[in-house]
CSV table of C-alpha atoms in Angstrom, one decimal:
chain,number,residue,atom,x,y,z
I,1,MET,CA,18.4,-25.2,-15.2
I,2,ASN,CA,16.6,-24.3,-12.0
I,3,THR,CA,17.9,-21.2,-10.1
I,4,GLU,CA,16.2,-21.1,-6.8
I,5,PRO,CA,16.8,-18.3,-4.2
I,6,ALA,CA,20.0,-18.6,-2.2
I,7,ASP,CA,20.2,-21.6,0.1
I,8,VAL,CA,22.6,-22.8,2.8
I,9,ALA,CA,25.0,-25.6,1.8
I,10,ALA,CA,25.7,-28.6,3.9
I,11,ASP,CA,29.4,-28.1,3.4
I,12,PRO,CA,31.5,-24.9,3.0
I,13,CYS,CA,32.8,-24.0,-0.4
I,14,PRO,CA,36.2,-25.6,-0.9
I,15,ALA,CA,37.4,-22.4,-2.7
I,16,CYS,CA,36.2,-19.6,-0.4
I,17,GLY,CA,34.6,-21.2,2.6
I,18,ALA,CA,31.2,-19.6,2.1
I,19,HIS,CA,28.0,-21.5,2.9
I,20,GLU,CA,25.5,-19.6,0.8
I,21,VAL,CA,24.7,-21.4,-2.5
I,22,ARG,CA,22.2,-21.4,-5.3
I,23,ILE,CA,20.8,-24.8,-6.2
I,24,LEU,CA,21.0,-25.3,-10.0
I,25,PHE,CA,19.4,-28.7,-10.4
I,26,SER,CA,19.2,-32.3,-9.1
I,27,ALA,CA,20.6,-35.3,-10.8
I,28,THR,CA,21.5,-39.0,-10.3
I,29,ASP,CA,24.0,-41.5,-11.8
I,30,ARG,CA,22.9,-41.6,-15.5
I,31,LEU,CA,26.0,-43.4,-16.8
I,32,TYR,CA,26.9,-46.3,-14.4
I,33,ARG,CA,23.6,-46.4,-12.4
I,34,THR,CA,25.4,-47.3,-9.2
I,35,THR,CA,22.6,-45.6,-7.2
I,36,THR,CA,19.2,-44.1,-7.6
I,37,LYS,CA,19.9,-41.5,-5.0
I,38,VAL,CA,19.4,-37.9,-6.2
I,39,PHE,CA,22.1,-35.3,-5.6
I,40,ARG,CA,22.0,-31.5,-5.8
I,41,ILE,CA,24.4,-29.4,-7.9
I,42,ALA,CA,25.0,-26.1,-6.2
I,43,GLU,CA,26.8,-22.8,-7.1
I,44,CYS,CA,28.6,-20.9,-4.5
I,45,GLY,CA,26.9,-17.6,-3.8
I,46,THR,CA,30.3,-15.9,-3.3
I,47,CYS,CA,32.8,-17.3,-5.8
I,48,ARG,CA,30.3,-19.2,-8.1
I,49,LEU,CA,32.2,-22.5,-7.9
I,50,MET,CA,29.9,-25.4,-8.7
I,51,ARG,CA,29.9,-28.5,-6.6
I,52,LEU,CA,27.9,-31.5,-5.3
I,53,ASP,CA,25.9,-30.6,-2.2
I,54,PRO,CA,26.0,-32.3,0.2
I,55,GLN,CA,29.1,-34.3,-0.8
I,56,PRO,CA,28.9,-38.0,0.0
I,57,ALA,CA,31.2,-39.3,2.8
I,58,PRO,CA,34.3,-41.2,1.7
I,59,LEU,CA,32.9,-44.6,2.4
I,60,GLU,CA,29.7,-43.8,0.5
I,61,LEU,CA,31.7,-42.3,-2.4
I,62,ARG,CA,33.7,-45.5,-2.8
I,63,ASP,CA,30.5,-47.4,-3.7
I,64,TYR,CA,29.9,-45.1,-6.7
I,65,TYR,CA,33.1,-46.3,-8.5
I,66,PRO,CA,32.3,-49.6,-10.1
I,67,PRO,CA,35.1,-52.3,-10.1
I,68,GLY,CA,37.2,-51.9,-13.2
I,69,TYR,CA,36.6,-48.2,-13.5
I,70,TRP,CA,39.6,-48.0,-15.9
I,71,PHE,CA,40.1,-49.7,-19.3
I,72,ILE,CA,42.0,-53.0,-19.4
I,73,PRO,CA,42.2,-54.6,-22.9
I,74,GLU,CA,40.8,-58.1,-23.2
I,75,GLY,CA,42.2,-60.7,-25.6
I,76,ASN,CA,39.4,-60.6,-28.1
I,77,ALA,CA,39.4,-58.8,-31.5
I,78,ALA,CA,36.9,-56.1,-30.3
I,79,ALA,CA,39.1,-55.2,-27.4
I,80,ARG,CA,42.1,-55.0,-29.6
I,81,LEU,CA,40.3,-52.6,-31.9
I,82,GLU,CA,39.2,-50.5,-28.9
I,83,GLN,CA,42.8,-50.4,-27.7
I,84,ARG,CA,43.9,-49.1,-31.1
I,85,TYR,CA,41.2,-46.4,-31.0
I,86,ARG,CA,42.2,-45.3,-27.5
I,87,ARG,CA,45.8,-45.0,-28.6
I,88,PHE,CA,44.7,-42.9,-31.6
I,89,VAL,CA,42.7,-40.4,-29.5
I,90,LEU,CA,45.3,-40.2,-26.8
I,91,ARG,CA,47.8,-38.7,-29.2
I,92,ASP,CA,46.8,-35.1,-28.5
I,93,HIS,CA,47.3,-35.6,-24.8
I,94,LEU,CA,50.7,-37.0,-25.6
I,95,HIS,CA,51.7,-34.1,-27.8
I,96,PHE,CA,50.6,-31.5,-25.2
I,97,VAL,CA,52.7,-33.2,-22.5
I,98,GLU,CA,55.7,-33.7,-24.8
I,99,ARG,CA,55.8,-30.0,-25.8
I,100,ALA,CA,55.6,-28.9,-22.2
I,101,ILE,CA,58.5,-31.2,-21.2
I,102,LYS,CA,60.7,-30.2,-24.1
I,103,GLU,CA,60.2,-26.5,-23.4
I,104,SER,CA,61.0,-27.0,-19.7
I,105,LYS,CA,64.3,-28.7,-20.5
I,106,GLN,CA,63.9,-30.8,-17.3
I,107,SER,CA,64.9,-34.4,-16.8
I,108,GLY,CA,63.6,-36.7,-14.2
I,109,LEU,CA,60.3,-38.4,-13.5
I,110,VAL,CA,57.0,-38.0,-15.3
I,111,LEU,CA,54.4,-38.9,-12.8
I,112,ASP,CA,50.8,-39.6,-14.0
I,113,VAL,CA,48.4,-39.2,-11.1
I,114,GLY,CA,45.3,-41.3,-11.5
I,115,CYS,CA,47.0,-43.4,-14.0
I,116,GLY,CA,44.3,-46.1,-14.3
I,117,GLY,CA,45.4,-48.9,-16.6
I,118,GLY,CA,48.6,-47.0,-17.6
I,119,LEU,CA,48.0,-46.6,-21.3
I,120,PHE,CA,49.1,-42.9,-21.4
I,121,LEU,CA,52.4,-43.7,-19.6
I,122,GLN,CA,52.9,-46.8,-21.8
I,123,MET,CA,52.7,-44.6,-24.9
I,124,LEU,CA,54.9,-41.9,-23.4
I,125,ALA,CA,57.5,-44.5,-22.5
I,126,GLU,CA,57.5,-45.9,-26.0
I,127,ARG,CA,58.3,-42.4,-27.4
I,128,SER,CA,60.7,-41.2,-24.7
I,129,PRO,CA,64.0,-42.8,-26.0
I,130,GLN,CA,63.7,-40.8,-29.2
I,131,HIS,CA,61.8,-37.7,-28.1
I,132,LEU,CA,62.2,-37.3,-24.4
I,133,LYS,CA,65.7,-38.4,-23.4
I,134,GLY,CA,66.6,-38.6,-19.7
I,135,LEU,CA,63.0,-39.2,-18.5
I,136,ARG,CA,61.4,-42.0,-16.5
I,137,VAL,CA,57.7,-42.6,-16.1
I,138,ALA,CA,55.6,-43.7,-13.2
I,139,GLY,CA,52.0,-43.9,-12.3
I,140,LEU,CA,50.1,-43.3,-9.1
I,141,ASP,CA,46.5,-44.3,-8.4
I,142,PHE,CA,44.4,-44.7,-5.2
I,143,SER,CA,43.2,-48.1,-6.6
I,144,LEU,CA,45.4,-51.1,-6.0
I,145,ASP,CA,43.8,-52.9,-8.9
I,146,ALA,CA,44.5,-49.9,-11.3
I,147,ALA,CA,48.2,-49.7,-10.2
I,148,ASN,CA,48.5,-53.5,-10.6
I,149,ALA,CA,47.0,-53.3,-14.1
I,150,ALA,CA,49.4,-50.5,-15.1
I,151,TRP,CA,52.3,-52.7,-14.0
I,152,THR,CA,51.2,-56.0,-15.4
I,153,ARG,CA,49.2,-55.0,-18.6
I,154,ALA,CA,50.9,-51.7,-19.6
I,155,GLY,CA,54.4,-52.5,-18.3
I,156,VAL,CA,54.9,-49.2,-16.4
I,157,PRO,CA,55.8,-48.8,-12.8
I,158,ALA,CA,52.9,-47.7,-10.6
I,159,VAL,CA,52.2,-47.3,-6.9
I,160,CYS,CA,49.0,-47.3,-5.0
I,161,ALA,CA,48.9,-44.1,-3.0
I,162,THR,CA,47.4,-40.6,-2.8
I,163,LEU,CA,49.3,-37.6,-4.0
I,164,SER,CA,48.8,-35.9,-0.6
I,165,ARG,CA,51.4,-38.4,0.8
I,166,PRO,CA,53.5,-39.3,-2.2
I,167,PRO,CA,56.4,-41.9,-2.1
I,168,PHE,CA,58.6,-39.6,-4.2
I,169,ALA,CA,61.4,-37.1,-3.3
I,170,ALA,CA,60.8,-33.4,-3.4
I,171,GLY,CA,61.9,-31.8,-6.7
I,172,SER,CA,62.2,-35.2,-8.5
I,173,CYS,CA,59.5,-34.7,-11.1
I,174,ALA,CA,60.1,-33.1,-14.5
I,175,ALA,CA,56.3,-33.2,-15.0
I,176,VAL,CA,53.2,-34.2,-13.0
I,177,THR,CA,50.1,-35.0,-15.0
I,178,MET,CA,46.5,-35.2,-13.7
I,179,PHE,CA,43.9,-36.1,-16.4
I,180,HIS,CA,40.4,-35.9,-14.9
I,181,VAL,CA,41.5,-36.1,-11.3
I,182,LEU,CA,40.8,-32.8,-9.5
I,183,GLU,CA,37.0,-32.9,-10.0
I,184,HIS,CA,36.9,-36.2,-8.0
I,185,LEU,CA,38.6,-34.7,-4.9
I,186,TYR,CA,37.3,-33.2,-1.7
I,187,ASP,CA,40.3,-31.0,-1.5
I,188,PRO,CA,42.0,-30.5,-4.9
I,189,ALA,CA,44.3,-27.8,-3.5
I,190,SER,CA,46.1,-30.5,-1.4
I,191,TYR,CA,47.0,-32.4,-4.6
I,192,LEU,CA,48.3,-29.2,-6.3
I,193,ASP,CA,50.3,-28.4,-3.2
I,194,ALA,CA,51.9,-31.9,-3.3
I,195,ALA,CA,52.6,-31.5,-7.1
I,196,HIS,CA,54.3,-28.2,-6.3
I,197,HIS,CA,56.5,-29.9,-3.8
I,198,LEU,CA,57.4,-32.8,-6.2
I,199,LEU,CA,58.2,-30.7,-9.3
I,200,ALA,CA,61.7,-29.6,-10.3
I,201,PRO,CA,62.3,-25.8,-10.4
I,202,ASP,CA,61.1,-25.5,-13.9
I,203,GLY,CA,59.0,-28.7,-14.0
I,204,ARG,CA,55.6,-28.7,-15.6
I,205,LEU,CA,52.1,-29.5,-14.2
I,206,ILE,CA,49.6,-30.6,-16.8
I,207,ILE,CA,46.0,-31.0,-15.7
I,208,GLN,CA,42.7,-31.7,-17.4
I,209,VAL,CA,39.2,-31.2,-16.1
I,210,PRO,CA,35.7,-31.0,-17.5
I,211,ASN,CA,34.6,-27.4,-18.3
I,212,ALA,CA,31.4,-26.4,-16.7
I,213,ALA,CA,31.3,-23.3,-18.9
I,214,CYS,CA,31.1,-25.3,-22.1
I,215,TRP,CA,28.2,-25.2,-24.6
I,216,GLN,CA,27.3,-28.8,-24.0
I,217,PHE,CA,26.5,-28.0,-20.3
I,218,LEU,CA,24.5,-24.9,-21.3
I,219,LEU,CA,22.5,-27.0,-23.8
I,220,LEU,CA,22.1,-30.3,-21.8
I,221,GLY,CA,22.2,-29.2,-18.1
I,222,GLU,CA,22.0,-32.2,-15.8
I,223,ARG,CA,22.2,-34.6,-18.8
I,224,TRP,CA,25.8,-33.4,-19.6
I,225,ASN,CA,28.2,-36.2,-19.1
I,226,GLY,CA,30.8,-33.9,-17.6
I,227,ILE,CA,29.1,-33.5,-14.3
I,228,ASP,CA,29.2,-37.3,-13.8
I,229,VAL,CA,27.1,-37.3,-10.6
I,230,PRO,CA,27.9,-38.5,-8.0
I,231,ARG,CA,31.6,-39.1,-8.8
I,232,HIS,CA,32.5,-35.4,-9.6
I,233,LEU,CA,32.5,-33.5,-6.4
I,234,ILE,CA,33.5,-30.1,-8.0
I,235,ASP,CA,32.6,-28.7,-11.5
I,236,PHE,CA,35.2,-26.3,-12.6
I,237,ARG,CA,35.0,-23.4,-15.1
I,238,LEU,CA,38.2,-22.0,-16.6
I,239,SER,CA,38.3,-19.1,-14.1
I,240,ASP,CA,38.0,-21.5,-11.2
I,241,ILE,CA,40.9,-23.7,-12.3
I,242,ASP,CA,43.1,-20.8,-13.0
I,243,SER,CA,42.4,-19.2,-9.6
I,244,LEU,CA,43.1,-22.5,-7.9
I,245,LEU,CA,46.4,-22.9,-9.7
I,246,GLN,CA,47.5,-19.4,-8.9
I,247,ASN,CA,46.5,-19.8,-5.2
I,248,CYS,CA,48.7,-22.9,-5.0
I,249,GLY,CA,51.7,-21.2,-6.4
I,250,PHE,CA,51.5,-21.9,-10.1
I,251,GLU,CA,51.8,-19.7,-13.2
I,252,VAL,CA,49.5,-20.8,-16.0
I,253,LEU,CA,51.3,-21.0,-19.3
I,254,ARG,CA,48.8,-22.5,-21.8
I,255,HIS,CA,45.2,-23.7,-22.2
I,256,LYS,CA,43.8,-26.3,-24.6
I,257,HIS,CA,40.0,-26.6,-25.0
I,258,PHE,CA,39.7,-29.7,-27.2
I,259,SER,CA,40.5,-33.3,-26.5
I,260,LEU,CA,40.0,-35.8,-29.2
I,261,ARG,CA,39.6,-38.5,-26.6
I,262,ASP,CA,37.1,-36.7,-24.4
I,263,ASN,CA,35.1,-34.0,-26.1
I,264,PRO,CA,33.3,-35.9,-28.9
I,265,ALA,CA,32.9,-39.0,-26.8
I,266,GLY,CA,31.6,-37.0,-23.9
I,267,LEU,CA,28.8,-35.5,-26.0
I,268,ALA,CA,27.9,-38.9,-27.4
I,269,SER,CA,27.6,-40.4,-23.9
I,270,SER,CA,25.5,-37.4,-22.8
I,271,LEU,CA,23.1,-38.0,-25.6
I,272,ALA,CA,23.0,-41.8,-25.4
I,273,PRO,CA,24.5,-43.1,-22.1
I,274,SER,CA,23.1,-46.6,-22.8
I,275,LEU,CA,25.5,-46.9,-25.8
I,276,ASP,CA,28.6,-45.9,-23.9
I,277,PRO,CA,30.9,-49.0,-24.2
I,278,MET,CA,32.6,-48.7,-20.7
I,279,ALA,CA,29.2,-48.1,-19.0
I,280,ARG,CA,27.8,-51.2,-20.7
I,281,ARG,CA,30.8,-53.2,-19.6
I,282,LEU,CA,30.8,-52.0,-16.0
I,283,ARG,CA,27.0,-52.5,-15.7
I,284,HIS,CA,27.5,-56.1,-17.0
I,285,ILE,CA,24.9,-55.6,-19.7
I,286,GLU,CA,24.2,-59.0,-21.3
I,287,GLU,CA,24.9,-58.7,-25.1
I,288,THR,CA,25.4,-61.2,-27.9
I,289,PRO,CA,28.5,-60.5,-30.0
I,290,ARG,CA,26.2,-59.1,-32.7
I,291,GLU,CA,24.4,-56.8,-30.3
I,292,ARG,CA,27.8,-55.6,-28.9
I,293,LEU,CA,29.1,-54.8,-32.3
I,294,SER,CA,25.9,-53.1,-33.3
I,295,LYS,CA,25.9,-50.8,-30.2
I,296,ASP,CA,29.7,-50.1,-30.6
I,297,LEU,CA,29.2,-49.0,-34.2
I,298,MET,CA,26.2,-46.8,-33.3
I,299,TYR,CA,28.3,-45.2,-30.5
I,300,LEU,CA,31.2,-44.7,-32.8
I,301,ALA,CA,28.9,-43.1,-35.4
I,302,LEU,CA,27.5,-40.7,-32.7
I,303,VAL,CA,31.1,-39.8,-31.7
I,304,ALA,CA,31.9,-39.0,-35.3
I,305,ALA,CA,28.8,-36.9,-35.7
I,306,SER,CA,29.6,-35.0,-32.5
I,307,LEU,CA,33.1,-34.0,-33.8
I,308,PRO,CA,32.1,-30.9,-35.8
I,309,PHE,CA,30.1,-29.4,-32.9
I,310,THR,CA,32.9,-30.1,-30.3
I,311,LEU,CA,35.5,-28.6,-32.6
I,312,LEU,CA,33.4,-25.4,-33.0
I,313,GLU,CA,32.8,-25.0,-29.2
I,314,ALA,CA,36.5,-25.5,-28.6
I,315,ALA,CA,37.5,-23.0,-31.2
I,316,CYS,CA,35.2,-20.5,-29.3
I,317,ARG,CA,37.1,-21.4,-26.0
I,318,ALA,CA,34.0,-23.2,-24.7
I,319,GLY,CA,35.1,-26.8,-25.2
I,320,SER,CA,33.8,-29.4,-22.8
I,321,THR,CA,37.3,-30.0,-21.3
I,322,ILE,CA,40.2,-27.7,-20.3
I,323,MET,CA,43.8,-28.9,-20.4
I,324,VAL,CA,46.3,-26.6,-18.6
I,325,GLU,CA,50.0,-26.4,-18.5
I,326,ALA,CA,51.5,-24.6,-15.5
I,327,ARG,CA,54.8,-24.2,-13.7
I,328,LYS,CA,55.9,-22.9,-10.3
I,329,LYS,CA,55.8,-19.1,-9.9
I,330,LYS,CA,59.2,-17.5,-10.3
């Protein structure tokens, strides 16, 4: 990675307000190829938070999210198999959240922010009568199409809104979850402040973000899938996310450095973005059924081959994602 002398950023650091930065490298959209524009990744000269600089304006940023940016199962056999796979790899997310809720002994609403197609909430609702009594689930997404998909396909209630202006009562949530949300925001603290307002006194906040201190990033640099230029506006390290939570009134209870859904697949997509199934679908790559099956099998094999390395880096607390459980400070 390039480490040029200190430069002046176009925008102030969202964490400390400083303008002095060190430009690490430049990159473009490798995965979805929504643009050929080149973006800079900068590190704050004061607090070392990494971010996109300059950050695209909201109207420009919207163009970098392809239609159907979430998974909706189709009716064919391949899609049904993919849905089964997604259910399998989401189980560790489910167990992490269930443990947090059980230990909190709270009842009320479990709100998934950035719910996409609603699969996580669907799986949680299926288990809640036996494992999580007294809970209701709901999703929130800034995309109307995503909220509609969660309602109609996954069968879970969802609203189109931002968490900064939530249509829910203060203290009504037993848990608020945000999986891969904060890195997409101009002001992640505003979402954490809103979650603090919505949570019950001993409710739980569960977040997940890519880890910019992971081995994958050190090895691959701008080719690491976790920076996801230009959609990821901020690239967090563990210390960054812990500081942000503490500044927003939260006490960190637990970290998890491995995600079966995200860590191996993230490395596979970094190494071979042209094989990523969602990227191929969103880019409308023309494939015969045989070509699609062949590429899917190659991608699955690469994911499996990535598993040992991702388990090792997670065991060393350098996994490519960080999942955090937190609660309001006492």
